[in-house]
Amino acid sequence: MYPKLEKEYNSKTLKEVTFVIDTAYNGVAETGDGKVTFSSKYMTKYPGDIDVVTHEVMHIIQNYGNGAGPGWLTEGTADYIRFKFGVDNKGAGWKLPYFKPSQNYDNAYRITARFLVWIEKNIKPDFVKSFDAQLRSHTFTDESWKNATGKTVDELWAAYSANTQI
Ligand SMILES: [Zn+2]
């Protein structure tokens, strides 16, 4: 997965990454400085959820640093990548949740991911790749939505709310 994401998104990404299986860690997984920590408790309980790896290594590819953009977009993009490139989301019972009126684009993770998929399908194919590059070069702004799609993020969410099929 990692070489595939490297080729698609960031050819300058780290060439060596470290995986740690931590028996004392109570989260699911986390990534920083080229190191992914996985919870042995979680992976023992959910052995089919191997695309936790896909989500986490995308964070290494992203390498946005501090202040690059909203955290919800970083996490939404990592789940968008899991949706698009995951090797066995079905086996894990992992899918994008249906739209609900109580949601908002900044809910992060799968809710944001589905919004990104919808935008690519209905408004602007492949825009996530350009957002990813902008976030990495710290050139992403609120205007980026309008520049890419002709709509603000709020206008996009309103359009998505009105027609949620992906
Ligand atoms: Zn994440």
PDB file of N, CA and C and ligand atoms in Angstrom, residues 29 55-56 59 62 74-75 78-79 109, ligand 1:
ATOM      1  N   ALA A  29      -4.628   3.114  16.844  1.00  0.00           N
ATOM      2  CA  ALA A  29      -3.316   3.281  16.222  1.00  0.00           C
ATOM      3  C   ALA A  29      -3.007   4.767  16.152  1.00  0.00           C
ATOM      4  N   HIS A  55      -4.942   3.687   6.548  1.00  0.00           N
ATOM      5  CA  HIS A  55      -5.223   5.012   7.106  1.00  0.00           C
ATOM      6  C   HIS A  55      -3.960   5.612   7.740  1.00  0.00           C
ATOM      7  N   GLU A  56      -3.285   4.822   8.550  1.00  0.00           N
ATOM      8  CA  GLU A  56      -2.139   5.363   9.296  1.00  0.00           C
ATOM      9  C   GLU A  56      -0.962   5.703   8.390  1.00  0.00           C
ATOM     10  N   HIS A  59      -1.009   9.008   6.805  1.00  0.00           N
ATOM     11  CA  HIS A  59      -0.548  10.151   7.603  1.00  0.00           C
ATOM     12  C   HIS A  59       0.951  10.412   7.386  1.00  0.00           C
ATOM     13  N   GLN A  62       1.090  12.114   4.055  1.00  0.00           N
ATOM     14  CA  GLN A  62       0.561  13.480   4.159  1.00  0.00           C
ATOM     15  C   GLN A  62       1.636  14.447   4.671  1.00  0.00           C
ATOM     16  N   THR A  74      -7.472  16.483   7.375  1.00  0.00           N
ATOM     17  CA  THR A  74      -6.393  15.491   7.421  1.00  0.00           C
ATOM     18  C   THR A  74      -6.968  14.096   7.686  1.00  0.00           C
ATOM     19  N   GLU A  75      -7.853  13.994   8.683  1.00  0.00           N
ATOM     20  CA  GLU A  75      -8.427  12.685   9.020  1.00  0.00           C
ATOM     21  C   GLU A  75      -9.435  12.218   7.967  1.00  0.00           C
ATOM     22  N   ALA A  78      -7.451  10.793   5.116  1.00  0.00           N
ATOM     23  CA  ALA A  78      -6.898   9.461   5.414  1.00  0.00           C
ATOM     24  C   ALA A  78      -7.985   8.385   5.283  1.00  0.00           C
ATOM     25  N   ASP A  79      -9.215   8.705   5.674  1.00  0.00           N
ATOM     26  CA  ASP A  79     -10.297   7.730   5.501  1.00  0.00           C
ATOM     27  C   ASP A  79     -10.773   7.656   4.054  1.00  0.00           C
ATOM     28  N   TYR A 109     -12.908  12.074   9.756  1.00  0.00           N
ATOM     29  CA  TYR A 109     -12.947  10.630   9.467  1.00  0.00           C
ATOM     30  C   TYR A 109     -13.929  10.284   8.340  1.00  0.00           C
TER      31      TYR A 109
HETATM   32 ZN    ZN B   1      -5.867   9.350  11.413  1.00  0.00          ZN
END
